[in-house]
Coordinates of C-alpha atoms in Angstrom, one line a residue:
M25 CA -26.7 18.0 -15.5
T26 CA -22.7 19.4 -14.3
V27 CA -19.3 18.2 -14.6
E28 CA -17.5 19.4 -11.9
R29 CA -13.7 19.0 -13.2
N30 CA -10.0 18.6 -11.0
V31 CA -11.9 17.9 -7.6
V32 CA -9.7 16.6 -4.9
C33 CA -10.4 13.4 -3.0
T34 CA -10.3 13.2 0.8
F35 CA -10.0 9.8 1.0
C36 CA -6.1 9.1 2.6
G37 CA -3.5 11.4 1.8
C38 CA -2.7 11.1 -1.2
L39 CA -5.7 13.7 -1.8
C40 CA -5.5 13.3 -5.7
D41 CA -6.9 17.0 -7.1
D42 CA -8.1 15.2 -10.5
I43 CA -11.2 13.7 -10.1
N44 CA -13.7 14.8 -12.4
L45 CA -17.9 14.4 -11.4
T46 CA -21.3 14.4 -12.6
I47 CA -23.4 15.9 -11.0
E48 CA -27.3 16.5 -11.2
D49 CA -30.3 16.6 -8.8
D50 CA -27.8 17.7 -6.6
R51 CA -26.2 14.7 -5.9
I52 CA -23.5 12.5 -8.1
V53 CA -24.8 10.5 -10.1
K54 CA -20.7 9.9 -12.1
V55 CA -17.6 9.9 -10.8
E56 CA -14.0 9.3 -13.2
K57 CA -10.7 8.1 -12.2
A58 CA -11.3 7.7 -8.6
C59 CA -9.8 4.8 -7.4
G60 CA -12.7 2.3 -6.0
N61 CA -12.1 3.9 -1.7
G62 CA -12.3 7.5 -3.7
R63 CA -15.9 6.9 -5.7
G64 CA -17.3 5.7 -2.3
L65 CA -17.0 8.7 -0.7
F66 CA -18.5 10.5 -3.1
E67 CA -21.4 8.3 -5.1
G68 CA -22.5 6.8 -1.2
Y69 CA -22.5 10.5 0.1
N70 CA -25.9 11.9 0.5
P71 CA -26.4 15.6 1.9
D72 CA -28.8 16.5 3.0
P73 CA -29.7 18.3 6.0
I74 CA -30.0 15.7 9.0
M75 CA -31.7 16.9 12.3
P76 CA -28.6 16.9 15.5
K77 CA -29.5 14.0 18.3
V78 CA -29.5 14.6 22.2
M79 CA -29.1 11.1 24.3
G80 CA -30.7 9.5 20.4
R81 CA -33.7 12.2 19.4
D82 CA -34.2 14.5 17.5
T83 CA -33.6 18.5 18.7
S84 CA -33.0 21.6 17.6
F85 CA -29.1 23.3 16.4
Q86 CA -29.8 25.6 19.1
E87 CA -30.4 23.1 21.9
A88 CA -28.0 20.4 21.3
V89 CA -24.8 22.5 21.3
K90 CA -27.0 25.2 24.8
E91 CA -26.1 20.9 26.0
A92 CA -22.9 20.3 24.9
S93 CA -21.4 23.5 26.0
R94 CA -23.5 22.7 28.8
I95 CA -20.7 19.3 28.8
L96 CA -17.5 20.8 28.0
R97 CA -17.9 23.4 30.7
S98 CA -18.8 20.8 33.1
A99 CA -15.8 18.6 32.8
R100 CA -13.0 18.6 34.5
Y101 CA -10.5 16.8 32.2
P102 CA -11.9 16.8 29.4
L103 CA -10.7 15.3 25.7
I104 CA -10.6 16.8 22.4
Y105 CA -9.5 13.5 19.6
G106 CA -9.8 13.1 15.2
L107 CA -9.3 16.6 13.6
S108 CA -8.0 13.8 10.3
S109 CA -11.1 13.7 8.3
T110 CA -12.5 17.6 8.1
S111 CA -10.5 21.0 7.5
S112 CA -7.1 23.0 8.8
E113 CA -9.4 25.7 9.8
A114 CA -11.6 23.3 11.6
Q115 CA -8.9 22.3 12.6
R116 CA -7.0 25.8 14.2
M117 CA -10.8 26.4 15.7
T118 CA -10.4 23.2 17.9
V119 CA -6.9 24.2 19.4
Q120 CA -8.3 27.5 20.0
L121 CA -11.0 25.8 22.0
A122 CA -9.1 23.2 23.1
E123 CA -7.6 26.2 25.0
L124 CA -10.4 27.4 25.9
I125 CA -12.3 24.5 28.1
G126 CA -8.2 23.4 29.7
A127 CA -8.4 20.7 26.9
S128 CA -6.2 17.7 26.2
I129 CA -6.5 17.1 22.5
D130 CA -5.6 14.3 20.4
S131 CA -5.6 13.2 16.5
T132 CA -5.5 10.4 14.7
S133 CA -1.9 10.3 14.6
S134 CA -1.1 8.7 18.2
V135 CA -2.1 5.8 17.2
C136 CA -0.7 5.8 13.6
H137 CA 1.9 7.5 12.5
G138 CA 2.9 9.4 16.1
P139 CA 6.5 7.2 16.4
T140 CA 6.9 8.7 13.0
G141 CA 6.8 11.9 14.9
L142 CA 9.1 11.4 17.6
A143 CA 11.4 10.3 15.2
M144 CA 10.9 13.2 13.1
Q145 CA 11.9 15.8 16.3
A146 CA 15.2 13.5 17.1
V147 CA 16.8 12.7 14.3
G148 CA 15.4 15.1 11.5
E149 CA 13.0 14.8 7.8
P150 CA 15.5 14.7 5.3
T151 CA 11.6 14.9 2.7
C152 CA 10.6 15.8 -0.4
T153 CA 7.2 16.6 -2.1
L154 CA 5.1 13.7 -4.9
G155 CA 6.0 16.5 -7.8
E156 CA 9.7 15.8 -7.0
I157 CA 9.4 12.1 -6.8
K158 CA 7.0 11.7 -10.1
N159 CA 10.4 13.7 -12.0
R160 CA 13.6 12.0 -10.5
A161 CA 13.3 9.2 -8.3
D162 CA 14.5 6.3 -9.9
L163 CA 14.7 4.2 -6.5
L164 CA 12.1 3.4 -4.4
V165 CA 12.2 1.5 -1.5
F166 CA 8.5 0.9 0.3
W167 CA 9.4 -0.9 3.2
G168 CA 6.6 -1.5 5.7
C169 CA 3.6 -1.2 3.2
N170 CA 0.8 -1.4 1.1
P171 CA 0.6 0.6 -1.8
L172 CA -1.6 -0.7 -4.1
V173 CA -4.2 -1.3 -1.2
T174 CA -4.0 1.5 0.9
H175 CA -3.2 4.6 -2.0
S176 CA -4.3 2.4 -4.6
R177 CA -3.7 5.2 -7.3
H178 CA -0.4 6.3 -5.9
F179 CA 1.5 4.0 -8.3
A180 CA 0.2 5.2 -11.4
R181 CA 0.4 9.2 -11.0
Y182 CA 2.8 10.1 -7.8
S183 CA 5.7 6.6 -8.3
A184 CA 6.6 3.7 -10.0
M185 CA 4.6 4.6 -13.1
P186 CA 4.5 8.2 -14.5
K187 CA 7.4 9.2 -16.7
G188 CA 8.9 12.2 -14.9
R189 CA 10.9 15.2 -16.3
F190 CA 14.0 12.9 -15.4
I191 CA 12.3 9.8 -15.9
P192 CA 11.3 9.9 -19.1
E193 CA 9.5 6.2 -19.6
G194 CA 8.9 6.4 -16.5
R195 CA 8.2 2.1 -14.6
R196 CA 11.1 1.2 -16.6
D197 CA 13.3 3.9 -16.2
R198 CA 12.3 3.3 -12.0
K199 CA 13.1 -0.1 -9.3
V200 CA 10.7 -0.6 -7.2
V201 CA 12.2 -3.2 -3.5
V202 CA 9.9 -3.3 -0.8
V203 CA 11.0 -4.8 1.9
D204 CA 7.5 -6.6 4.0
V205 CA 7.1 -8.8 6.5
R206 CA 4.4 -11.5 4.3
R207 CA 4.4 -10.9 0.0
S208 CA 1.9 -8.4 0.4
E209 CA 0.2 -7.1 -4.1
T210 CA 3.0 -4.3 -4.2
A211 CA 5.5 -7.1 -3.1
K212 CA 4.4 -8.9 -6.2
S213 CA 5.1 -6.0 -8.4
A214 CA 8.7 -5.0 -7.0
D215 CA 11.4 -6.2 -8.8
M216 CA 13.4 -6.6 -5.5
Y217 CA 11.0 -8.4 -2.7
L218 CA 12.8 -8.5 0.8
Q219 CA 10.5 -11.0 4.4
I220 CA 11.7 -10.2 6.5
K221 CA 10.7 -11.1 9.8
Q222 CA 8.5 -9.7 12.1
G223 CA 10.2 -7.2 14.8
C224 CA 12.9 -7.2 13.3
D225 CA 13.1 -3.9 11.0
F226 CA 15.9 -1.8 13.2
E227 CA 17.6 -4.8 13.4
V228 CA 17.6 -4.1 9.7
L229 CA 17.8 -1.0 9.0
L230 CA 20.7 -0.8 11.2
A231 CA 22.8 -3.4 9.1
L232 CA 22.0 -1.7 5.9
K233 CA 24.2 1.7 7.5
A234 CA 26.5 -0.6 8.6
L235 CA 26.7 -1.5 4.6
I236 CA 26.6 2.3 3.6
M237 CA 29.2 3.6 5.7
G238 CA 31.5 0.8 3.8
R239 CA 31.2 -1.8 6.7
T240 CA 31.2 -5.6 6.7
L241 CA 28.7 -7.8 7.9
D242 CA 30.5 -11.0 10.2
A243 CA 26.1 -11.8 10.2
V244 CA 24.4 -14.5 7.8
E245 CA 22.0 -13.1 7.8
V246 CA 19.7 -10.5 9.6
G247 CA 16.5 -10.3 10.4
G248 CA 16.1 -13.0 7.7
I249 CA 17.5 -11.6 5.1
P250 CA 21.4 -12.5 3.2
A251 CA 23.8 -10.7 4.2
E252 CA 24.2 -10.6 0.3
V253 CA 21.0 -9.2 -0.5
L254 CA 21.5 -6.7 2.0
Q255 CA 24.9 -5.8 0.0
Q256 CA 22.7 -5.5 -2.8
L257 CA 20.8 -2.9 -2.0
A258 CA 22.9 -0.7 -0.2
V259 CA 25.2 -0.6 -3.8
E260 CA 21.3 0.1 -5.5
M261 CA 20.9 2.7 -3.0
K262 CA 24.4 5.2 -3.2
S263 CA 23.9 4.3 -7.3
C264 CA 20.9 5.6 -7.5
R265 CA 20.3 8.3 -8.9
Y266 CA 17.4 9.5 -6.4
G267 CA 15.8 7.6 -4.3
V268 CA 12.4 7.7 -1.6
I269 CA 12.2 5.1 1.1
F270 CA 8.6 5.5 1.4
F271 CA 7.1 3.6 4.4
G272 CA 4.2 2.5 7.0
M273 CA 2.3 1.9 9.5
G274 CA 4.4 -1.8 9.4
L275 CA 7.0 0.3 10.9
T276 CA 5.4 2.8 13.3
M277 CA 3.2 -0.2 14.9
T278 CA 5.2 -2.7 16.1
N279 CA 8.2 -3.6 17.7
G280 CA 11.1 -0.2 17.8
R281 CA 7.9 2.2 16.8
D282 CA 9.9 4.9 16.4
L283 CA 13.8 3.5 16.6
N284 CA 12.2 2.3 13.1
V285 CA 11.8 5.4 12.3
R286 CA 14.3 7.0 13.3
G287 CA 16.7 4.1 11.4
V288 CA 14.7 5.0 8.1
L289 CA 15.5 8.1 8.5
S290 CA 18.8 8.3 9.6
L291 CA 19.8 5.5 7.1
V292 CA 18.6 8.4 5.1
R293 CA 20.9 11.6 6.4
E294 CA 23.5 8.3 5.5
L295 CA 22.7 8.0 1.6
N296 CA 23.2 11.8 1.6
D297 CA 26.5 11.6 0.9
H298 CA 26.4 9.1 -1.9
T299 CA 23.3 9.9 -2.9
R300 CA 20.0 12.4 -3.6
F301 CA 17.2 10.8 -1.5
S302 CA 14.6 11.5 0.6
A303 CA 12.0 9.1 3.1
L304 CA 8.3 9.7 3.0
P305 CA 5.8 8.7 6.1
M306 CA 2.6 7.1 4.3
R307 CA 0.3 8.8 5.5
G308 CA -3.2 7.8 5.7
H309 CA -7.5 9.8 6.5
G310 CA -7.2 12.6 3.9
N311 CA -6.1 15.5 6.4
V312 CA -3.8 13.5 9.1
T313 CA -0.8 15.5 7.7
G314 CA -2.8 18.9 8.2
A315 CA -3.5 18.1 11.9
D316 CA 0.1 18.1 12.9
Q317 CA 0.8 21.1 11.2
V318 CA -1.6 22.7 12.4
M319 CA -1.3 21.7 16.1
S320 CA 3.1 21.9 15.1
W321 CA 2.0 26.2 14.6
L322 CA -0.2 26.3 16.8
C323 CA 0.5 24.2 20.2
G324 CA 4.1 23.5 19.5
Y325 CA 3.4 20.1 19.7
P326 CA 1.9 18.2 16.8
F327 CA -0.7 16.1 18.8
A328 CA -0.7 14.4 22.2
V329 CA -1.5 17.8 23.8
N330 CA -3.0 19.0 27.0
Y331 CA -4.2 22.6 28.3
S332 CA -5.5 22.1 31.7
R333 CA -2.4 25.0 33.1
G334 CA -2.9 27.1 30.5
Y335 CA -0.4 26.8 28.1
P336 CA 0.0 24.0 25.8
R337 CA 2.3 20.4 27.5
Y338 CA 3.2 17.8 25.4
G339 CA 3.3 14.0 26.5
P340 CA 3.3 11.2 23.8
G341 CA 1.2 8.2 25.9
E342 CA 0.7 11.0 28.8
Y343 CA -1.9 13.1 26.5
T344 CA -3.5 10.4 23.9
A345 CA -6.2 9.8 23.5
V346 CA -5.9 6.2 25.1
D347 CA -4.4 6.1 27.6
L348 CA -5.9 9.2 29.2
L349 CA -9.0 6.1 27.8
C350 CA -7.9 3.3 28.9
S351 CA -7.0 5.4 32.5
G352 CA -10.2 6.8 33.2
E353 CA -9.3 10.4 33.3
A354 CA -11.3 11.5 30.6
D355 CA -14.7 12.3 32.4
C356 CA -15.6 13.7 28.2
M357 CA -15.3 13.8 24.6
L358 CA -15.2 16.0 21.8
V359 CA -14.9 13.5 18.6
I360 CA -15.0 15.2 15.8
A361 CA -13.8 13.7 12.2
S362 CA -12.7 10.3 13.4
D363 CA -14.9 6.7 14.6
P364 CA -12.9 5.9 17.8
A365 CA -15.8 3.3 18.9
A366 CA -15.1 1.5 15.9
H367 CA -11.4 1.4 16.5
F368 CA -10.0 1.7 20.5
P369 CA -8.8 -1.1 22.2
A370 CA -12.0 -2.2 24.1
P371 CA -10.7 -0.6 27.9
A372 CA -10.9 2.7 26.0
V373 CA -14.0 1.6 24.1
K374 CA -15.7 0.9 28.1
H375 CA -14.6 3.6 29.5
M376 CA -16.2 5.9 26.1
K377 CA -19.7 4.1 26.9
T378 CA -19.4 5.6 30.6
I379 CA -18.6 9.8 30.1
P380 CA -20.6 12.0 28.0
V381 CA -20.0 11.6 24.8
I382 CA -20.2 14.9 21.6
A383 CA -19.6 13.6 18.2
I384 CA -19.0 16.0 14.7
D385 CA -18.8 14.1 11.8
P386 CA -21.0 14.0 8.4
A387 CA -21.8 10.2 9.4
E388 CA -23.6 7.9 10.8
S389 CA -20.4 6.0 12.9
L390 CA -20.4 4.1 15.4
T391 CA -18.9 6.5 17.6
A392 CA -21.8 9.4 16.5
A393 CA -24.8 6.4 17.1
G394 CA -23.8 6.1 20.6
A395 CA -22.1 10.3 21.7
S396 CA -24.3 11.8 24.2
V397 CA -24.8 14.9 21.2
Y398 CA -24.9 14.4 17.6
F399 CA -23.9 17.1 14.6
P400 CA -24.4 15.9 11.7
T401 CA -22.3 18.2 9.2
A402 CA -21.3 18.7 5.7
M403 CA -18.2 16.8 3.9
Y404 CA -15.1 18.3 3.2
G405 CA -14.4 18.4 -0.3
I406 CA -18.2 18.2 -1.2
D407 CA -20.6 20.2 0.2
C408 CA -17.4 22.3 2.0
E409 CA -14.8 24.0 0.8
G410 CA -11.3 24.0 3.1
T411 CA -7.7 23.5 3.3
A412 CA -6.4 19.8 3.5
Y413 CA -2.6 18.7 3.1
R414 CA -1.1 16.3 0.9
M415 CA 0.5 13.6 2.2
D416 CA 3.7 15.2 1.3
G417 CA 3.1 18.1 3.4
V418 CA 1.4 20.4 0.0
A419 CA -1.4 22.4 1.2
L420 CA -4.6 22.1 -1.1
R421 CA -7.4 24.2 -1.4
L422 CA -11.1 21.8 -1.1
K423 CA -13.8 22.9 -3.8
A424 CA -17.1 22.5 -2.8
P425 CA -19.2 20.4 -5.9
L426 CA -22.4 20.5 -4.0
K427 CA -24.6 22.5 -2.5
R428 CA -24.1 22.6 1.6
K429 CA -27.3 22.0 3.8
R430 CA -25.9 21.2 6.8
P431 CA -23.6 23.3 9.4
S432 CA -19.8 23.0 8.9
D433 CA -17.3 21.2 11.5
E434 CA -16.1 25.2 11.8
E435 CA -19.4 26.7 12.7
V436 CA -20.2 24.1 15.1
L437 CA -16.9 24.6 16.4
Q438 CA -17.8 27.9 16.3
A439 CA -20.9 28.1 17.9
L440 CA -19.1 25.4 21.1
I441 CA -16.8 28.3 22.0
E442 CA -19.4 31.2 22.3
G443 CA -22.0 28.1 24.4
V444 CA -19.0 27.3 26.6
K445 CA -18.0 31.0 26.6
S446 CA -21.6 32.5 27.6
C447 CA -22.5 29.2 30.1

């Protein structure tokens, strides 16, 4: 029996790096410090080798590579999707494959924080690290997110609870504000809760920005929030020493989308004329931030990139996976560490069932179960090393506490690249 300390949990964007694992007979028998989601990730993983599948039947790795290479090579409009739960090294090889076959490549960002990327391109990103927040932030605003459920240890490790260098009393030295359409678990623990009307985030953000600039509001209320409450929040924001707005899919996946995020980022920019303020998206999926980073420094764009002309073209709404599937343009799909069959809208899933799908995933997901070719691979951070980016853009090295018995995503992708070249 051995204990592996300070392992990184890859379940969500927090990438908690203080997990202790007790290992016996190459199985994880005890998980310490992880949240419920993290424990499930480690305890539920079986590292035993699994045979690849072609049309549902077990086959050799070489035969699966041969069939997948044939599918990719013969496709006129291939689509590559996923990337968020694999390593940055594998993400880099995926871009290489997309360029080789002239594919469209898209990450899960397009269905969660894609609008955040669009807003950052237009306005800029007044950001910081989670370490700065822990040590300095005395005002935390959570807008359209519920971290006590989605990022269970965020409060305890990075934001509300921990004692920092300039926040010696932890929670008692901080004020927590929640803006949401319902009283969530996070809202119940807040010092100030603003219940906003559905779809009114942009108006409220504009009103707050006006108040920060010294203007007065003629309206009695904005987005269901009384003007005097907004004025109180504006005073809190201007008078804090270091404030942060965390925003989630309550902004990116509702009316306004990137305009909502623009509102947050421009509000924070205005606040920096009075105090120090930052904004940070609540990214999920272990390495989805890494997918944006890797694609940005290889393609020049974070998602929705098309290589059909031999060079990268950027087209959110055109080259994003859901749009290519719903329009019926994609005639083959390679899915890496994702499960679009379980999460995409019905028209997209309907088209997926009519085209060859190649799945690379440690678990036999709904997508993998129906795939033409399925490669069961090792899990990064458990039995495969790699690199992942935390939600604040900090890169962390992932350990491999278990012995690897399956091919890595990188090995499969390298085999596909060689297979396509030899077709």
